[in-house]
Amino acid sequence: MPEKGKPRYPEEFREDICLWEMEGKVRIAAVGTGPGFLSLLDIVYNERFQQFLPDMVLVGIAEPGPHKGKLDYARSLDIPIYETLGELIEAEPQLSLVVEHTGLRSTTARLRKELPDNISLIDHTGAVFLCGLHDMAQANAYCQVTLDRHRTLLQAIIDEVREDILLLDSHGRVVDCNRNVLEKAGKHKQDLLGKQFFDAQVPEGQEGMFCSTDSDEQCAYTQALFSGEKTEALFTRVDQDGHLKYYRIYAYPIKNEQGRINHVVVMRRDITERTRRERMQQQADKLAVVGEMSTYLAHEIRNPLFAIAGFTNSLLKSESMNDKEREKLRIISEETTRLEHLLSSILKFARPASSELDKVDLNEVADETVTLMRMGYEHQGYQIELEPTKKIPLVKAEPEMVKQCIVNLIKNSVEAMPQGGTLRIETGRDGEMVTLSVTDTGPGMSERQMDQAFSPFYTTKDQGCGLGLAMIRKLMSEFGGTVQLKSHEGQGTTVMLSFLPVLAEGLGEGAEWVVGEKHSEEEAKSNVPPAKQAESSSQGS
């Protein structure tokens, strides 16, 4: 006996089992309209049987019997009805099959004698198998409808999942995917099916959504395929707008009955916001340590440092020093100055912002800062452009700290362009927030540099302590604003500061102090809707 579940025939003959060797349609006649007759009609005329049987046509009914209702139904299908089988055969010389539905043994015996050799007969007993085939087809149709319903429900559920999901075969080809993948890849499902997944899901001009190439050793799909276990990996990408995005990739191998992996489900989850919160908490913890150290540094380091600097400068003025000794003292003086600068940066970084923020004219502060920075950098090959947006609201901040933020951003941009370049400072609005952005034409930043940019004490420069961007983020957080970093390698970098606007007190909901032109309180009130003015007047009286 063959093993259960295995075919009983050689595999190479699998496609030759049920080949219909007839040419044209099979021409069938029915004798009688007894049990099984309606099943025959359904088999011949119902489309769902066409996938199981060759093309058939019922050319007539002979010896119809007393079943008037069945005959009326047959006439509605334009099936000819004959009193005898002989009349039917004479009218249909190409007849190839007769199905007997009288249920009489005598009729079956007579038909075997009367039918020529070129016409096959299915007697009443054989017709039972036609009824079985009919019932199987009905069960198949029901199962197909149920399967389609479940498939639709499952696809709807998968499409509503926020993660990006791919179903891959063991060769890395796309078998299926959810709607998120299609929307982000900007393609139709037919464009992806059968394609290698590291190619198929890449939007034009973008890197892969799950892996860069098929040789990516960190690819979760590759690891799951070779290990046979669920794997996950951290994945970063810079989006089209230059923002650094963080993803967690999960890969789940699917095995067949023999334990071999035939599919892998790959899921990508956007963890950018969660990672941002975690990084900000980590930075806050570091800043807390810096804050606790600042008092100790101020008392225990700054005073001796001042003494060292004073004595060094005094010795430099002494005429008894030779050149070699004077050079050593000059190095001590420079290093003391550098340590003082580092200490000042740390103390300034740890200093909390004032509890009461001022109303700051962002355009005015930007203009003052740019004018100052141009004096120092324009002759060195740097062009600093200011593009203010008129009539933007005042913002909540400290003017000197905002100026320091702009100075730090300009210095960072200048240091990124040692051969000179263009800086563009812009003010504007982004929804409810008031923005100031600094854009350079430098080499841009890598994913790793963007990942570490706001970490305290991280720097890629020979000089400096790496507190510039970290300090800016800390200040903006205290102002109630945010910092966004956008960069592409080879395409420059943009840092955008977003500030909370100042609402005009007593002028009604939604009113703002607008800058760009000086307004009196009376002029500001004139911009408030009449209903708000009336409400304000009634409250004042």
CSV table of C-alpha atoms in Angstrom, one decimal, residues 361-364 386-393 425-429 434-435 514-517:
chain,number,residue,atom,x,y,z
A,361,ASP,CA,10.4,89.2,18.2
A,362,LEU,CA,12.0,86.3,16.3
A,363,ASN,CA,12.6,88.4,13.2
A,364,GLU,CA,14.3,91.1,15.2
A,386,LEU,CA,18.1,86.0,6.1
A,387,GLU,CA,14.6,85.4,4.8
A,388,PRO,CA,12.1,86.5,7.4
A,389,THR,CA,8.3,86.0,7.1
A,390,LYS,CA,6.5,89.2,7.9
A,391,LYS,CA,3.8,89.4,10.6
A,392,ILE,CA,4.6,86.3,12.5
A,393,PRO,CA,3.5,86.2,16.2
A,425,ILE,CA,18.1,81.6,8.0
A,426,GLU,CA,14.3,81.6,7.6
A,427,THR,CA,11.4,82.4,9.9
A,428,GLY,CA,7.8,81.3,9.3
A,429,ARG,CA,4.9,79.3,10.7
A,434,VAL,CA,6.4,79.8,14.9
A,435,THR,CA,9.6,78.5,13.3
A,514,VAL,CA,1.8,89.9,15.6
A,515,VAL,CA,5.3,91.3,14.7
A,516,GLY,CA,6.7,92.6,11.6
A,517,GLU,CA,4.9,95.9,12.0
